[in-house]
PDB file of C-alpha atoms in Angstrom:
ATOM      1  CA  MET A   1     -12.162  -6.151 -13.609  1.00 91.00           C
ATOM      2  CA  ASP A   2     -13.090  -8.608 -10.864  1.00 92.00           C
ATOM      3  CA  GLU A   3     -10.732 -11.172 -12.408  1.00 94.00           C
ATOM      4  CA  LEU A   4      -7.817  -8.723 -12.310  1.00 95.00           C
ATOM      5  CA  LEU A   5      -8.614  -7.537  -8.786  1.00 96.00           C
ATOM      6  CA  THR A   6      -8.774 -11.139  -7.568  1.00 97.00           C
ATOM      7  CA  ARG A   7      -5.497 -11.888  -9.308  1.00 97.00           C
ATOM      8  CA  LEU A   8      -3.798  -8.887  -7.695  1.00 97.00           C
ATOM      9  CA  SER A   9      -5.340  -9.629  -4.301  1.00 97.00           C
ATOM     10  CA  ASN A  10      -4.156 -13.225  -4.368  1.00 97.00           C
ATOM     11  CA  ALA A  11      -0.667 -12.455  -5.660  1.00 97.00           C
ATOM     12  CA  ALA A  12       0.035  -9.594  -3.252  1.00 97.00           C
ATOM     13  CA  HIS A  13      -2.064 -10.919  -0.346  1.00 97.00           C
ATOM     14  CA  ILE A  14      -4.120  -7.722  -0.200  1.00 97.00           C
ATOM     15  CA  ASP A  15      -7.859  -7.127  -0.047  1.00 95.00           C
ATOM     16  CA  HIS A  16      -9.959  -6.064  -3.037  1.00 95.00           C
ATOM     17  CA  ALA A  17     -10.138  -2.472  -1.791  1.00 94.00           C
ATOM     18  CA  LYS A  18      -6.352  -2.129  -1.855  1.00 95.00           C
ATOM     19  CA  ALA A  19      -6.172  -3.861  -5.234  1.00 96.00           C
ATOM     20  CA  SER A  20      -8.797  -1.474  -6.578  1.00 95.00           C
ATOM     21  CA  ALA A  21      -6.918   1.547  -5.217  1.00 93.00           C
ATOM     22  CA  ALA A  22      -3.729   0.245  -6.820  1.00 94.00           C
ATOM     23  CA  VAL A  23      -5.355  -0.219 -10.232  1.00 95.00           C
ATOM     24  CA  LYS A  24      -6.895   3.269 -10.115  1.00 94.00           C
ATOM     25  CA  THR A  25      -3.562   4.794  -9.118  1.00 91.00           C
ATOM     26  CA  ILE A  26      -1.636   2.939 -11.812  1.00 92.00           C
ATOM     27  CA  LEU A  27      -4.140   3.767 -14.554  1.00 94.00           C
ATOM     28  CA  VAL A  28      -4.154   7.479 -13.695  1.00 91.00           C
ATOM     29  CA  PHE A  29      -0.364   7.467 -13.539  1.00 90.00           C
ATOM     30  CA  LEU A  30      -0.047   5.696 -16.895  1.00 92.00           C
ATOM     31  CA  GLU A  31      -2.536   8.070 -18.462  1.00 91.00           C
ATOM     32  CA  THR A  32      -0.259  10.995 -17.592  1.00 87.00           C
ATOM     33  CA  GLU A  33       3.103   9.320 -18.265  1.00 89.00           C
ATOM     34  CA  ALA A  34       2.691   6.778 -21.090  1.00 93.00           C
ATOM     35  CA  PRO A  35       1.589   7.111 -24.736  1.00 95.00           C
ATOM     36  CA  GLY A  36      -2.128   7.840 -24.798  1.00 95.00           C
ATOM     37  CA  GLN A  37      -2.957   5.416 -27.595  1.00 96.00           C
ATOM     38  CA  ALA A  38      -1.275   2.502 -25.803  1.00 97.00           C
ATOM     39  CA  VAL A  39      -2.916   3.332 -22.473  1.00 96.00           C
ATOM     40  CA  ASN A  40      -6.330   3.690 -24.123  1.00 96.00           C
ATOM     41  CA  GLU A  41      -5.862   0.322 -25.831  1.00 97.00           C
ATOM     42  CA  LEU A  42      -5.096  -1.256 -22.461  1.00 97.00           C
ATOM     43  CA  VAL A  43      -7.986   0.478 -20.681  1.00 97.00           C
ATOM     44  CA  ASP A  44     -10.423  -0.479 -23.448  1.00 96.00           C
ATOM     45  CA  ALA A  45      -9.272  -4.110 -23.273  1.00 96.00           C
ATOM     46  CA  MET A  46      -9.823  -4.329 -19.506  1.00 94.00           C
ATOM     47  CA  PRO A  47     -13.510  -4.759 -18.670  1.00 93.00           C
ATOM     48  CA  GLY A  48     -14.458  -2.127 -16.103  1.00 95.00           C
ATOM     49  CA  ALA A  49     -11.215  -0.170 -16.404  1.00 95.00           C
ATOM     50  CA  ARG A  50     -12.708   3.015 -17.879  1.00 96.00           C
ATOM     51  CA  PRO A  51     -14.948   3.685 -14.837  1.00 95.00           C
ATOM     52  CA  MET A  52     -12.009   2.911 -12.530  1.00 94.00           C
ATOM     53  CA  LEU A  53      -9.838   5.379 -14.428  1.00 93.00           C
ATOM     54  CA  ASP A  54     -12.581   7.996 -14.135  1.00 93.00           C
ATOM     55  CA  GLU A  55     -12.848   7.340 -10.377  1.00 92.00           C
ATOM     56  CA  GLY A  56      -9.080   7.551 -10.026  1.00 88.00           C
ATOM     57  CA  ARG A  57      -8.995  10.880 -11.853  1.00 87.00           C
ATOM     58  CA  ALA A  58     -11.753  12.252  -9.617  1.00 89.00           C
ATOM     59  CA  GLU A  59      -9.959  11.076  -6.472  1.00 82.00           C
ATOM     60  CA  LYS A  60      -6.683  12.622  -7.630  1.00 78.00           C
ATOM     61  CA  ALA A  61      -8.247  15.947  -8.667  1.00 75.00           C
ATOM     62  CA  GLY A  62      -6.894  18.782  -6.591  1.00 64.00           C
ATOM     63  CA  SER A  63      -4.117  16.718  -5.068  1.00 64.00           C
ATOM     64  CA  PRO A  64      -0.462  17.446  -5.726  1.00 58.00           C
ATOM     65  CA  GLY A  65       1.260  15.764  -8.660  1.00 58.00           C
ATOM     66  CA  TYR A  66       3.233  12.583  -8.290  1.00 57.00           C
ATOM     67  CA  ALA A  67       6.338  12.922  -6.125  1.00 56.00           C
ATOM     68  CA  GLY A  68       9.445  11.744  -7.898  1.00 59.00           C
ATOM     69  CA  PHE A  69      10.185  10.759 -11.462  1.00 64.00           C
ATOM     70  CA  GLY A  70       9.166   7.790 -13.578  1.00 69.00           C
ATOM     71  CA  ALA A  71       8.421   4.555 -11.774  1.00 76.00           C
ATOM     72  CA  MET A  72       9.429   6.121  -8.451  1.00 82.00           C
ATOM     73  CA  ALA A  73       6.550   8.575  -8.787  1.00 78.00           C
ATOM     74  CA  ALA A  74       4.149   5.654  -9.226  1.00 81.00           C
ATOM     75  CA  TYR A  75       5.782   3.900  -6.275  1.00 86.00           C
ATOM     76  CA  HIS A  76       5.159   6.923  -4.060  1.00 86.00           C
ATOM     77  CA  ALA A  77       1.553   7.180  -5.235  1.00 84.00           C
ATOM     78  CA  LEU A  78       0.960   3.485  -4.507  1.00 90.00           C
ATOM     79  CA  THR A  79       2.501   3.637  -1.050  1.00 91.00           C
ATOM     80  CA  ALA A  80       0.345   6.696  -0.372  1.00 87.00           C
ATOM     81  CA  ALA A  81      -2.631   4.509  -1.347  1.00 86.00           C
ATOM     82  CA  GLY A  82      -1.654   2.119   1.452  1.00 91.00           C
ATOM     83  CA  LEU A  83       0.504  -0.508  -0.240  1.00 95.00           C
ATOM     84  CA  SER A  84       3.817  -1.665   1.191  1.00 95.00           C
ATOM     85  CA  GLY A  85       6.941  -1.746  -0.972  1.00 92.00           C
ATOM     86  CA  GLY A  86       6.594  -5.475  -1.519  1.00 94.00           C
ATOM     87  CA  GLU A  87       2.930  -5.156  -2.425  1.00 96.00           C
ATOM     88  CA  VAL A  88       3.765  -2.419  -4.951  1.00 94.00           C
ATOM     89  CA  GLN A  89       6.260  -4.721  -6.669  1.00 93.00           C
ATOM     90  CA  VAL A  90       3.861  -7.655  -6.847  1.00 95.00           C
ATOM     91  CA  VAL A  91       0.894  -5.570  -8.011  1.00 95.00           C
ATOM     92  CA  THR A  92       2.948  -3.800 -10.673  1.00 93.00           C
ATOM     93  CA  LYS A  93       4.425  -7.053 -12.017  1.00 94.00           C
ATOM     94  CA  GLU A  94       1.011  -8.704 -12.092  1.00 95.00           C
ATOM     95  CA  LEU A  95      -0.648  -5.743 -13.786  1.00 95.00           C
ATOM     96  CA  LEU A  96       2.060  -5.650 -16.455  1.00 94.00           C
ATOM     97  CA  ALA A  97       1.733  -9.416 -16.961  1.00 95.00           C
ATOM     98  CA  TYR A  98      -2.023  -8.920 -17.341  1.00 96.00           C
ATOM     99  CA  SER A  99      -1.324  -6.145 -19.842  1.00 96.00           C
ATOM    100  CA  ARG A 100       0.897  -8.437 -21.920  1.00 96.00           C
ATOM    101  CA  GLU A 101      -1.799 -11.132 -21.867  1.00 96.00           C
ATOM    102  CA  THR A 102      -4.525  -8.645 -22.781  1.00 96.00           C
ATOM    103  CA  VAL A 103      -2.991  -6.251 -25.327  1.00 97.00           C
ATOM    104  CA  GLY A 104       0.274  -7.983 -26.142  1.00 97.00           C
ATOM    105  CA  ASP A 105       3.972  -7.322 -25.839  1.00 96.00           C
ATOM    106  CA  GLU A 106       4.092  -4.426 -28.305  1.00 97.00           C
ATOM    107  CA  THR A 107       1.531  -2.209 -26.567  1.00 97.00           C
ATOM    108  CA  THR A 108       2.817  -3.141 -23.116  1.00 96.00           C
ATOM    109  CA  GLY A 109       6.338  -2.381 -24.334  1.00 95.00           C
ATOM    110  CA  LEU A 110       5.265   1.100 -25.442  1.00 96.00           C
ATOM    111  CA  ILE A 111       3.844   1.755 -21.987  1.00 95.00           C
ATOM    112  CA  VAL A 112       6.841   0.343 -20.119  1.00 93.00           C
ATOM    113  CA  GLY A 113       9.330   2.073 -22.397  1.00 93.00           C
ATOM    114  CA  ALA A 114       7.777   5.473 -21.742  1.00 91.00           C
ATOM    115  CA  VAL A 115       8.158   5.328 -17.956  1.00 87.00           C
ATOM    116  CA  PRO A 116      11.754   5.408 -16.687  1.00 84.00           C
ATOM    117  CA  GLY A 117      12.385   2.541 -14.276  1.00 81.00           C
ATOM    118  CA  LEU A 118       9.219   0.610 -15.091  1.00 82.00           C
ATOM    119  CA  GLU A 119      11.153  -2.017 -17.057  1.00 83.00           C
ATOM    120  CA  ALA A 120      12.432  -3.342 -13.730  1.00 77.00           C
ATOM    121  CA  PHE A 121       8.914  -4.703 -13.100  1.00 71.00           C
ATOM    122  CA  VAL A 122       8.614  -6.641 -16.352  1.00 64.00           C
TER     123      VAL A 122
END
């Protein structure tokens, strides 16, 4: 996970805490919006992702659902986590690139295809 957080931090010029918050937010969002098997494959392929997903779920518990629809809902959740619009774009593109490198185009495609508007970040 440190490798991914460093990658996101460097690409978006954010600190590790923001990168960590972004990954947690994205994983929780994908878990609710994308095919479970594809998301689980991605989470299992990312060292340290399962505990981050668990933390993200715990942090989100009791809070309202995502505002908006599709990728816009994720965008709102990420800006609520403290990222600017530009940082959201960079982090999302980098995380999807990491997904393609880790689990391949097919699994990443299943995830992207399930979330309206997410293809704009590929």
